[in-house]
Coordinates of C-alpha atoms and ligand atoms in Angstrom, one line a residue:
M1 CA -16.7 5.6 26.7
K2 CA -13.3 7.3 26.0
V3 CA -10.9 6.1 23.3
A4 CA -7.3 7.2 22.4
I5 CA -6.1 6.8 18.8
C6 CA -2.3 7.0 18.5
G7 CA -1.2 8.1 15.1
G8 CA -2.8 10.4 12.5
G9 CA -2.0 8.5 9.4
I10 CA -4.8 7.0 7.2
A11 CA -5.1 4.0 9.6
G12 CA -5.7 6.2 12.7
L13 CA -7.9 8.6 10.9
S14 CA -10.2 6.0 9.4
T15 CA -10.5 4.3 12.8
A16 CA -11.4 7.6 14.4
F17 CA -13.9 8.3 11.7
Y18 CA -15.7 5.0 11.9
L19 CA -15.7 5.0 15.7
S20 CA -17.1 8.5 15.8
R21 CA -20.0 7.4 13.5
L22 CA -20.6 4.1 15.3
I23 CA -20.6 5.6 18.9
P24 CA -21.6 9.3 18.7
T25 CA -21.3 9.4 22.5
C26 CA -17.7 8.1 22.5
Q27 CA -15.1 10.7 23.4
I28 CA -12.2 10.2 20.9
D29 CA -8.7 11.8 21.3
L30 CA -6.5 11.4 18.3
Y31 CA -2.8 11.9 19.1
E32 CA -0.5 13.0 16.3
R33 CA 3.2 13.9 16.9
D34 CA 3.4 16.2 13.8
S35 CA 1.5 19.5 13.0
R36 CA -0.3 17.7 10.1
L37 CA -2.4 14.6 9.6
G38 CA -2.1 12.0 6.8
G39 CA 1.3 10.4 7.3
W40 CA 2.5 9.2 3.9
L41 CA -0.5 10.7 2.1
Q42 CA 1.4 13.7 0.7
S43 CA -0.1 15.6 -2.3
V44 CA 1.7 18.8 -3.1
K45 CA 0.7 21.6 -5.6
I46 CA 3.8 23.4 -6.9
P47 CA 3.1 26.8 -8.6
T48 CA 4.2 27.0 -12.2
S49 CA 3.4 29.2 -15.2
T50 CA 3.9 26.2 -17.5
S51 CA 0.6 24.7 -16.5
P52 CA -2.9 26.1 -17.4
T53 CA -3.9 25.5 -13.8
G54 CA -1.1 27.7 -12.5
N55 CA 0.4 24.7 -10.6
V56 CA 1.3 21.1 -10.9
L57 CA -0.1 18.4 -8.5
F58 CA 2.5 15.9 -7.4
E59 CA 2.1 12.8 -5.2
Q60 CA 5.1 12.3 -2.9
G61 CA 3.6 9.1 -1.6
P62 CA 0.6 7.0 -2.7
R63 CA -1.4 7.9 -5.8
T64 CA -3.8 5.1 -6.6
L65 CA -6.5 3.2 -4.7
R66 CA -7.8 -0.2 -5.5
P67 CA -11.6 -0.2 -5.8
S68 CA -11.9 -4.0 -5.9
G69 CA -11.8 -6.6 -3.1
L70 CA -12.7 -6.2 0.5
A71 CA -10.1 -3.4 1.1
G72 CA -11.4 -1.7 -2.0
L73 CA -15.0 -1.9 -0.6
A74 CA -13.9 -0.3 2.6
T75 CA -12.1 2.5 0.6
V76 CA -15.2 3.1 -1.5
D77 CA -17.3 3.2 1.7
L78 CA -15.1 5.9 3.2
L79 CA -15.1 8.0 0.0
K80 CA -18.9 7.7 0.0
Q81 CA -19.3 8.6 3.6
L82 CA -17.0 11.6 3.1
K83 CA -19.1 12.6 0.0
M84 CA -16.0 12.4 -2.2
E85 CA -17.5 10.3 -5.1
K86 CA -17.4 13.3 -7.5
G87 CA -13.6 13.6 -7.2
I88 CA -13.0 10.0 -8.1
K89 CA -10.9 9.5 -11.3
P90 CA -11.5 5.9 -12.4
I91 CA -8.8 4.1 -14.4
L92 CA -10.9 1.7 -16.5
K93 CA -9.7 -1.9 -16.8
D94 CA -9.7 -1.7 -20.6
S95 CA -7.8 1.6 -20.7
P96 CA -4.1 1.7 -21.7
S97 CA -3.2 3.0 -18.2
A98 CA -4.7 -0.1 -16.6
K99 CA -3.7 -2.6 -19.3
N100 CA -0.2 -1.4 -20.1
K101 CA 2.3 -2.1 -17.4
Y102 CA 6.0 -2.6 -18.4
I103 CA 9.1 -4.2 -17.1
Y104 CA 12.4 -2.5 -17.9
Y105 CA 14.8 -5.3 -18.8
P106 CA 17.7 -5.6 -19.8
N107 CA 17.6 -2.1 -21.5
R108 CA 14.1 -1.9 -23.0
L109 CA 10.5 -1.8 -22.0
N110 CA 8.6 -5.1 -22.1
A111 CA 4.8 -4.9 -22.0
V112 CA 3.4 -7.2 -19.3
P113 CA 0.7 -9.5 -20.7
S114 CA -2.8 -8.5 -19.5
S115 CA -4.5 -11.6 -21.0
G116 CA -3.9 -15.3 -21.5
F117 CA -3.3 -14.8 -25.2
Q118 CA -0.9 -12.0 -24.6
A119 CA 0.9 -14.3 -22.1
L120 CA 1.6 -16.8 -24.8
K121 CA 2.9 -14.0 -27.1
S122 CA 5.2 -12.7 -24.4
V123 CA 7.9 -15.2 -25.4
M124 CA 8.9 -12.5 -27.9
Q125 CA 10.1 -10.2 -25.1
P126 CA 13.4 -10.7 -23.2
A127 CA 11.9 -10.0 -19.7
L128 CA 8.9 -12.2 -20.2
R129 CA 9.9 -15.1 -22.4
A130 CA 9.6 -17.4 -19.4
V131 CA 5.9 -16.6 -18.8
P132 CA 4.3 -19.3 -20.9
F133 CA 6.6 -22.0 -19.6
A134 CA 6.2 -20.7 -16.0
L135 CA 2.4 -21.1 -16.2
L136 CA 2.8 -24.6 -17.7
R137 CA 5.4 -25.5 -15.0
D138 CA 2.9 -24.7 -12.2
L139 CA 0.5 -27.3 -13.5
F140 CA 3.0 -30.1 -12.7
Q141 CA 4.7 -28.9 -9.6
K142 CA 4.3 -30.8 -6.3
K143 CA 2.9 -28.8 -3.4
K144 CA 4.9 -27.8 -0.3
I145 CA 4.7 -30.5 2.4
D146 CA 4.6 -28.2 5.5
N147 CA 2.6 -25.1 6.4
E148 CA 5.6 -23.0 7.4
D149 CA 5.8 -19.5 6.1
E150 CA 8.4 -18.9 3.3
S151 CA 9.6 -16.0 1.2
I152 CA 7.7 -14.9 -1.9
G153 CA 10.8 -15.7 -3.9
S154 CA 11.1 -19.2 -2.6
F155 CA 7.4 -19.9 -3.4
M156 CA 7.5 -18.3 -6.8
E157 CA 10.7 -20.1 -7.8
R158 CA 9.2 -23.4 -6.7
R159 CA 6.0 -22.8 -8.6
F160 CA 7.0 -20.8 -11.6
G161 CA 10.8 -21.1 -12.0
K162 CA 13.7 -18.7 -11.5
M163 CA 13.5 -16.5 -14.6
F164 CA 9.8 -15.7 -14.1
T165 CA 10.5 -15.0 -10.5
H166 CA 13.5 -12.8 -11.1
R167 CA 12.2 -10.8 -14.0
L168 CA 8.5 -10.5 -13.4
M169 CA 7.8 -11.1 -9.7
S170 CA 10.8 -9.2 -8.3
S171 CA 9.7 -6.2 -10.4
L172 CA 6.1 -6.4 -9.0
I173 CA 7.5 -6.6 -5.4
N174 CA 9.6 -3.6 -6.1
G175 CA 6.4 -1.8 -7.3
I176 CA 4.4 -2.6 -4.1
Y177 CA 6.8 -3.1 -1.2
A178 CA 10.0 -1.6 -2.6
G179 CA 11.4 -4.8 -1.2
D180 CA 13.4 -8.0 -1.8
L181 CA 11.1 -10.8 -2.6
H182 CA 13.6 -13.3 -1.2
S183 CA 13.2 -11.8 2.3
L184 CA 9.4 -10.9 2.3
S185 CA 6.9 -13.3 3.8
L186 CA 4.5 -14.9 1.4
Q187 CA 1.9 -15.4 4.2
S188 CA 1.8 -11.8 5.3
T189 CA 1.9 -10.0 2.0
M190 CA -1.0 -9.6 -0.5
F191 CA 0.1 -13.0 -2.0
G192 CA -0.7 -14.9 1.2
F193 CA -3.8 -16.5 -0.3
L194 CA -1.6 -18.3 -2.8
A195 CA -0.2 -20.5 0.0
D196 CA -3.7 -21.6 0.9
V197 CA -4.5 -22.2 -2.8
E198 CA -1.4 -24.4 -3.3
R199 CA -2.2 -26.4 -0.1
K200 CA -5.7 -27.1 -1.3
Y201 CA -5.3 -27.4 -5.1
R202 CA -1.5 -28.0 -5.7
S203 CA -1.6 -26.0 -8.9
V204 CA -1.8 -22.2 -8.2
I205 CA -3.2 -21.3 -11.6
L206 CA -6.0 -23.8 -11.6
G207 CA -6.5 -23.4 -7.8
M208 CA -7.0 -19.6 -8.1
V209 CA -9.7 -20.1 -10.7
L210 CA -11.5 -22.8 -8.7
A211 CA -11.1 -20.9 -5.4
S212 CA -12.5 -17.7 -7.0
I213 CA -15.5 -19.6 -8.5
R214 CA -16.2 -21.2 -5.1
G215 CA -15.9 -18.0 -3.1
E216 CA -13.0 -19.4 -1.1
L217 CA -10.8 -16.3 -1.3
L218 CA -12.4 -14.6 1.7
T219 CA -12.5 -15.9 5.3
E220 CA -15.7 -16.1 7.2
N221 CA -14.8 -12.9 9.2
Q222 CA -14.0 -11.1 5.9
K223 CA -17.4 -12.2 4.5
L224 CA -19.0 -10.7 7.6
L225 CA -17.2 -7.4 7.1
R226 CA -18.2 -7.4 3.4
T227 CA -21.9 -8.0 4.4
S228 CA -21.7 -5.2 7.0
L229 CA -20.1 -2.7 4.5
L230 CA -22.6 -3.6 1.8
K231 CA -25.6 -2.8 4.1
N232 CA -25.1 0.8 3.0
E233 CA -27.0 1.0 -0.3
D234 CA -25.1 4.1 -1.5
T235 CA -21.8 2.4 -0.9
K236 CA -23.0 -0.8 -2.6
E237 CA -24.0 1.2 -5.7
L238 CA -20.8 3.2 -5.9
F239 CA -18.8 0.0 -5.4
K240 CA -20.6 -1.8 -8.2
S241 CA -20.1 1.2 -10.5
L242 CA -16.4 1.1 -9.9
Q243 CA -15.9 -2.6 -10.7
S244 CA -15.0 -1.7 -14.3
S245 CA -12.0 0.2 -12.9
S246 CA -8.7 -1.4 -12.0
M247 CA -7.6 1.6 -9.9
I248 CA -8.8 5.0 -8.9
S249 CA -7.0 8.3 -8.3
L250 CA -8.5 11.5 -6.8
E251 CA -8.9 14.7 -8.7
N252 CA -7.4 16.9 -6.0
G253 CA -4.8 14.3 -4.9
I254 CA -4.8 11.4 -2.5
E255 CA -4.4 13.8 0.4
S256 CA -7.9 15.1 -0.2
I257 CA -9.1 12.2 1.8
V258 CA -7.2 13.6 4.8
S259 CA -8.7 17.1 4.3
H260 CA -12.2 15.7 4.2
L261 CA -11.5 13.6 7.4
N262 CA -10.0 16.7 9.1
A263 CA -13.2 18.7 8.2
F264 CA -15.3 15.9 9.5
F265 CA -13.4 15.9 12.9
D266 CA -13.6 19.7 13.1
A267 CA -17.4 19.5 12.7
S268 CA -17.8 16.6 15.1
S269 CA -18.3 17.1 18.9
N270 CA -16.7 13.8 19.9
V271 CA -13.3 13.8 18.2
K272 CA -10.4 15.9 19.4
V273 CA -7.3 16.0 17.3
R274 CA -4.2 16.6 19.5
F275 CA -1.6 17.9 17.0
N276 CA 2.1 18.1 18.0
Q277 CA 1.4 15.6 20.8
P278 CA 3.5 12.5 20.5
V279 CA 2.5 9.4 22.5
T280 CA 5.3 9.0 25.0
R281 CA 3.5 6.7 27.6
L282 CA 1.1 3.8 27.1
A283 CA 0.2 1.6 30.1
L284 CA -2.6 -0.2 32.0
S285 CA -4.0 1.9 34.8
A286 CA -3.4 0.8 38.5
S287 CA -7.1 -0.3 38.6
N288 CA -6.5 -2.5 35.5
E289 CA -9.7 -1.0 34.2
K290 CA -8.3 1.7 32.0
V291 CA -5.4 2.3 29.6
E292 CA -3.3 5.4 30.1
V293 CA -1.9 7.4 27.2
N294 CA 0.5 10.1 28.2
N295 CA -1.3 11.4 31.3
C296 CA -4.9 10.6 30.4
Q297 CA -7.0 7.5 31.0
Y298 CA -9.1 5.8 28.4
D299 CA -11.3 2.7 28.1
Y300 CA -9.5 1.6 25.0
S301 CA -6.6 2.7 22.8
V302 CA -5.7 2.1 19.2
F303 CA -2.1 1.9 18.2
A304 CA -1.8 3.2 14.6
M305 CA 1.9 4.1 14.6
P306 CA 5.0 2.4 13.2
S307 CA 6.0 -0.8 15.0
N308 CA 9.3 0.7 16.2
Q309 CA 7.2 2.8 18.6
L310 CA 5.8 -0.4 20.2
S311 CA 9.1 -1.4 21.7
E312 CA 9.7 2.2 22.8
L313 CA 6.3 2.3 24.6
L314 CA 5.7 -1.3 25.8
P315 CA 7.8 -4.0 27.3
S316 CA 6.1 -6.4 24.9
P317 CA 7.9 -9.0 22.7
A318 CA 9.7 -7.1 19.9
M319 CA 7.8 -6.3 16.7
S320 CA 10.8 -5.4 14.6
T321 CA 9.2 -4.8 11.2
P322 CA 12.1 -3.6 9.0
T323 CA 11.3 -0.9 6.5
S324 CA 12.5 0.3 3.1
S325 CA 13.1 3.9 2.0
V326 CA 12.2 5.4 -1.3
Y327 CA 13.4 8.5 -3.1
V328 CA 10.3 9.9 -4.9
V329 CA 11.2 12.2 -7.7
N330 CA 8.3 14.0 -9.5
L331 CA 8.9 15.4 -13.0
F332 CA 6.6 17.7 -15.0
Y333 CA 7.1 18.7 -18.7
Q334 CA 4.8 21.3 -20.3
D335 CA 5.1 19.3 -23.5
A336 CA 2.4 16.6 -23.5
S337 CA 4.3 14.6 -26.2
V338 CA 7.6 13.8 -24.5
L339 CA 6.3 10.3 -23.4
N340 CA 5.9 7.8 -26.2
Y341 CA 4.2 5.2 -24.1
K342 CA 0.5 4.8 -23.0
G343 CA 0.2 3.0 -19.7
F344 CA 0.5 3.0 -15.9
G345 CA 4.3 2.9 -15.8
Y346 CA 7.2 0.5 -15.6
L347 CA 9.0 -1.4 -13.0
A348 CA 12.6 -2.7 -12.8
P349 CA 13.6 -6.2 -11.6
L350 CA 15.5 -6.4 -8.3
R351 CA 19.0 -7.1 -9.7
L352 CA 18.8 -5.2 -13.0
P353 CA 22.3 -4.9 -14.6
N354 CA 23.5 -1.2 -15.0
N355 CA 21.1 0.2 -12.4
P356 CA 23.6 2.0 -10.2
N357 CA 20.9 4.5 -8.9
H358 CA 18.6 1.7 -7.9
I359 CA 15.6 2.8 -10.0
L360 CA 12.5 0.8 -8.9
G361 CA 10.2 2.1 -11.5
V362 CA 8.5 5.1 -13.1
V363 CA 4.8 6.0 -12.9
F364 CA 3.2 7.7 -15.9
D365 CA 1.0 9.9 -13.8
S366 CA -0.3 12.1 -16.6
E367 CA -2.0 9.0 -18.0
Q368 CA -4.2 8.9 -14.9
N369 CA -4.9 12.5 -14.0
N370 CA -3.7 15.3 -16.2
P371 CA -5.3 18.7 -15.5
E372 CA -1.9 20.3 -16.2
Q373 CA -2.2 19.0 -19.8
G374 CA 1.5 18.2 -19.9
T375 CA 3.6 15.1 -19.1
K376 CA 3.9 14.0 -15.4
L377 CA 6.2 11.2 -14.2
T378 CA 7.2 9.9 -10.8
V379 CA 10.5 8.1 -10.6
M380 CA 10.9 5.9 -7.5
M381 CA 14.4 4.8 -6.4
G382 CA 16.0 2.8 -3.6
G383 CA 13.9 0.3 -1.7
S384 CA 15.8 -2.7 -0.3
N385 CA 18.8 -1.6 -2.3
Y386 CA 19.3 1.4 0.0
A387 CA 19.4 -1.0 2.9
Y388 CA 22.1 -3.1 1.2
D389 CA 24.0 0.0 -0.1
P390 CA 23.2 3.1 2.0
K391 CA 26.0 5.0 0.3
S392 CA 23.9 5.0 -2.9
I393 CA 21.2 7.2 -1.3
P394 CA 21.4 10.5 -3.2
T395 CA 22.9 13.1 -0.7
T396 CA 20.8 16.0 -2.1
P397 CA 17.4 16.3 -3.8
E398 CA 19.3 17.8 -6.8
K399 CA 21.3 14.6 -7.2
A400 CA 18.1 12.5 -6.9
I401 CA 16.6 14.7 -9.7
S402 CA 19.6 14.2 -11.9
Y403 CA 19.5 10.4 -11.4
A404 CA 15.7 10.5 -12.3
K405 CA 16.4 12.6 -15.5
E406 CA 19.1 10.0 -16.4
A407 CA 16.7 7.2 -15.9
V408 CA 13.9 8.6 -18.1
K409 CA 16.5 9.5 -20.7
Q410 CA 17.8 5.9 -20.8
S411 CA 14.5 4.1 -20.5
L412 CA 12.0 6.5 -22.1
S413 CA 14.2 8.5 -24.5
I414 CA 13.2 11.7 -22.8
H415 CA 16.0 14.1 -23.4
A416 CA 14.1 17.3 -22.5
S417 CA 14.6 19.0 -19.1
P418 CA 11.6 19.0 -16.9
D419 CA 9.8 22.3 -16.3
V420 CA 9.1 21.4 -12.7
A421 CA 11.0 18.8 -10.5
N422 CA 10.4 17.8 -6.9
A423 CA 12.4 15.2 -4.9
T424 CA 11.5 13.7 -1.5
L425 CA 13.4 11.0 0.4
Q426 CA 10.7 9.0 2.2
R427 CA 12.7 7.3 4.9
N428 CA 11.5 4.0 6.4
C429 CA 8.2 4.4 4.5
I430 CA 7.2 0.9 3.5
P431 CA 7.1 -1.9 6.1
Q432 CA 8.9 -5.1 5.1
Y433 CA 6.9 -8.1 6.3
M434 CA 9.8 -10.6 6.7
V435 CA 9.3 -14.4 6.8
G436 CA 7.7 -15.1 10.2
H437 CA 6.0 -11.7 10.5
Q438 CA 2.6 -13.2 11.5
H439 CA 4.3 -15.3 14.2
Q440 CA 5.9 -12.2 15.7
L441 CA 2.5 -10.4 15.4
D442 CA 0.7 -13.2 17.2
K443 CA 3.2 -13.1 20.1
V444 CA 2.8 -9.3 20.5
Q445 CA -1.0 -9.6 20.3
S446 CA -1.2 -12.3 23.0
W447 CA 1.1 -10.2 25.2
I448 CA -1.2 -7.2 24.7
D449 CA -4.3 -9.4 25.5
D450 CA -2.7 -10.6 28.7
N451 CA -1.0 -7.4 29.9
L452 CA -3.3 -4.8 28.7
R453 CA -6.5 -6.8 29.1
G454 CA -7.4 -6.4 25.4
R455 CA -7.6 -2.6 25.9
L456 CA -5.1 -1.9 23.1
Y457 CA -5.8 -2.5 19.4
L458 CA -3.1 -2.6 16.7
T459 CA -3.8 -1.3 13.2
G460 CA -1.9 0.3 10.3
S461 CA 0.4 -0.6 7.5
W462 CA 2.9 -2.1 9.9
Y463 CA 0.7 -5.1 10.9
N464 CA -1.7 -6.4 8.3
G465 CA -1.6 -4.9 4.9
V466 CA 0.4 -1.9 3.4
S467 CA -2.2 -0.5 1.1
I468 CA -4.4 2.5 2.0
G469 CA -7.4 0.2 1.5
D470 CA -6.0 -2.3 4.0
C471 CA -5.5 0.5 6.6
I472 CA -9.1 1.7 6.0
L473 CA -10.5 -1.8 6.3
N474 CA -8.7 -2.4 9.5
G475 CA -9.8 0.9 10.8
Y476 CA -13.4 -0.1 10.1
K477 CA -12.9 -3.5 11.7
T478 CA -11.2 -2.0 14.8
A479 CA -14.0 0.5 15.3
Q480 CA -16.6 -2.3 15.1
E481 CA -14.8 -4.4 17.7
I482 CA -14.6 -1.5 20.1
A483 CA -18.2 -0.6 19.5
L484 CA -19.2 -4.2 20.2
K485 CA -17.3 -4.2 23.5
G486 CA -18.8 -0.9 24.5
Q487 CA -22.4 -2.2 24.2
Ligands
FAD1 C1 6.1 6.2 -1.8 C2 4.9 5.4 -1.4 C3 3.9 5.1 -2.4 C4 2.8 4.4 -2.0 N1 1.8 4.1 -3.0 C5 0.7 3.5 -2.6 C6 -0.4 3.3 -3.5 O1 -0.3 3.7 -4.7 N2 -1.6 2.7 -3.1 C7 -1.7 2.3 -1.8 O2 -2.8 1.8 -1.4 N3 -0.7 2.5 -0.8 C8 0.4 3.1 -1.2 N4 1.4 3.3 -0.3 C9 1.2 2.7 1.1 C10 0.4 3.6 2.0 O3 0.6 5.0 1.6 C11 0.8 3.5 3.4 O4 1.0 2.1 3.8 C12 -0.2 4.1 4.4 O5 -0.4 5.4 4.1 C13 0.3 3.9 5.9 O6 -0.7 4.5 6.7 P1 -0.6 4.3 8.3 O7 -1.6 5.2 8.9 O8 -0.5 2.9 8.6 O9 0.9 4.9 8.7 P2 1.6 6.3 8.6 O10 1.2 7.0 7.3 O11 3.0 6.0 8.8 O12 1.0 7.1 9.8 C14 1.5 7.0 11.1 C15 1.2 8.3 11.8 O13 1.6 8.2 13.2 C16 2.3 9.3 13.6 N5 3.2 9.0 14.7 C17 4.3 8.2 14.7 N6 4.8 8.0 16.0 C18 3.9 8.7 16.8 C19 3.9 9.0 18.2 N7 4.8 8.4 19.0 N8 2.9 9.7 18.7 C20 1.9 10.3 17.8 N9 1.9 10.1 16.5 C21 2.9 9.3 16.0 C22 3.1 9.7 12.3 O14 3.5 11.1 12.4 C23 2.1 9.5 11.2 O15 1.2 10.6 11.0 C24 2.6 4.0 -0.6 C25 3.5 4.3 0.3 C26 4.6 5.1 -0.1 C27 5.6 5.5 1.0
LIG2 C1 8.1 1.8 -8.3 C2 7.8 1.7 -7.0 C3 6.5 1.8 -6.4 C4 5.3 2.2 -7.0 N1 4.3 2.1 -6.1 C5 4.8 1.7 -4.9 C6 6.2 1.5 -5.0 C7 7.1 1.1 -3.9 C8 4.0 1.6 -3.7 C9 2.6 0.9 -3.8 N2 1.9 0.9 -5.0 C10 0.7 0.3 -4.7 C11 0.6 -0.1 -3.4 C12 -0.6 -0.7 -2.7 C13 -0.4 -2.2 -2.8 C14 -1.8 -2.9 -2.6 O1 -1.8 -3.8 -1.7 O2 -2.7 -2.5 -3.3 C15 1.9 0.3 -2.8 C16 2.3 0.1 -1.3 C17 -0.3 0.1 -5.8 C18 0.2 -0.9 -6.8 N3 1.3 -0.6 -7.6 C19 1.5 -1.6 -8.5 C20 0.5 -2.6 -8.3 C21 0.4 -3.8 -9.1 C22 -0.3 -2.1 -7.2 C23 -1.4 -2.9 -6.4 C24 -2.6 -3.2 -7.2 C25 -3.3 -1.9 -7.8 O3 -3.5 -1.0 -7.0 O4 -3.5 -2.0 -9.0 C26 2.6 -1.7 -9.5 C27 3.4 -0.5 -9.7 N4 3.8 0.4 -8.7 C28 4.5 1.4 -9.3 C29 4.6 1.2 -10.7 C30 5.3 2.1 -11.7 C31 3.9 0.0 -10.9 C32 3.6 -0.7 -12.2 C33 4.1 -0.4 -13.4 C34 5.1 2.5 -8.5

């Protein structure tokens, strides 16, 4: 069997890895248009004399992995298979970094409640005073009468009221999708399960408790994937040991996953990585028995590229997943005491007054991984605001760094200048699953089934889940489906 995997981000890489393990006789060609693998996984080490390690490790993209849930199980399995468990830096659930998340509103940090009791106390904070009333409101709200998809904002306002939605939920959506919760689909984002809970139980708060107790939060297919992943005793043991952690980071940076995968492919006889080879042609062969990628024929192909490539390569119905762009500014201070907060970081609500540079939030990186023994922050700017106001995109990295310094001065009272600063504009980096995303995806999938005889698989952040864990899980699932067909 021959398989082409199009795209060398974490989605394509994990698909290639699992397929190579499931079918050692399968010849796998992985096409990547760039000279590097990893896509948005971008860890950089910048030399500096201000750190005892001689450099400072910055994440220009993702930095944390979720070890819980089905996507978390797939992540842990991949880390175990790659023998990376020793490099895992767990962030324990009861640590300040996990418990302390903040909302910046209107001009101060508000600690997000991490327990029921704290939720009641949150009336004392401007950003969160609606929380207790929002939770009460949900208990008496009627449920939606139809099953149509709606925006996260519409759902949250209906269940929990406007203030809770604007101040807390819009911040959270900034911190995951860098998006506008009034445009994003409830059904297709990580909150999709809430629609099912409301349909079945009316109250979301009560329903989540009952659904979790009854094991209803996973579909039958997901339960099969979980059983399959847990068959590996080593994975099961590592997964169990990480359940006391809310997140994990990796000692040598998130991109170390890519280096381990690359080393695996170099050592394997059945995976060929085609660097600097963009996929420019994708079609069913004349015999209808093969799929052609560029000028080679394969039994199956896996599409792990941005959805805008779909309409360039196939006459399928459009899959126009919009995207948001984020300016990522990394700051390092040799002084470990410049930050007066312990926690994961803070997020800003969507329409924060006096936020001309569209600050989305700041990650307190040195709280999670601090070999440099200083203070490390990542300021993220833009998101949906850059789409509404493209002129606000900083025209140079220096400008972005000055905006980031202004933000940490205003929000964290950090007046010192950073010893090392790094700014990267990540254009079109986070897919925006708009209302109706799943309906669009279904149309494309049925076109592919009809016109490519099911020989093309879609995976990646553009389709069903933006987290690294979602991409790895879908890579595992896709490899299993191809292996099943190849039997
Ligand atoms: C700033 C930022 C912070 C994030 N933080 C987190 C986090 O903390 N935790 C988390 O779980 N997730 C996080 N994410 C999300 C996660 O990083 C991404 O969703 C995920 O990496 C996407 O992987 P992918 O393989 O689907 O796509 P991509 O990484 O986009 O990879 C696609 C690959 O396809 C290649 N390609 C494109 N077109 C072609 C072509 N025609 N031919 C050949 N190759 C092609 C590209 O060069 C690229 O290598 C973050 C994302 C960003 C941008
Ligand atoms: C300030 C902007 C952003 C921060 N992270 C991201 C943006 C745009 C991107 C991002 N972060 C996470 C994911 C994966 C989502 C998932 O499905 O797991 C993505 C795409 C991880 C994450 N970040 C926050 C949460 C609650 C999560 C998911 C759950 C988890 O892993 O625990 C919130 C959050 N993000 C940022 C900050 C500063 C912050 C909270 C204070 C940065």
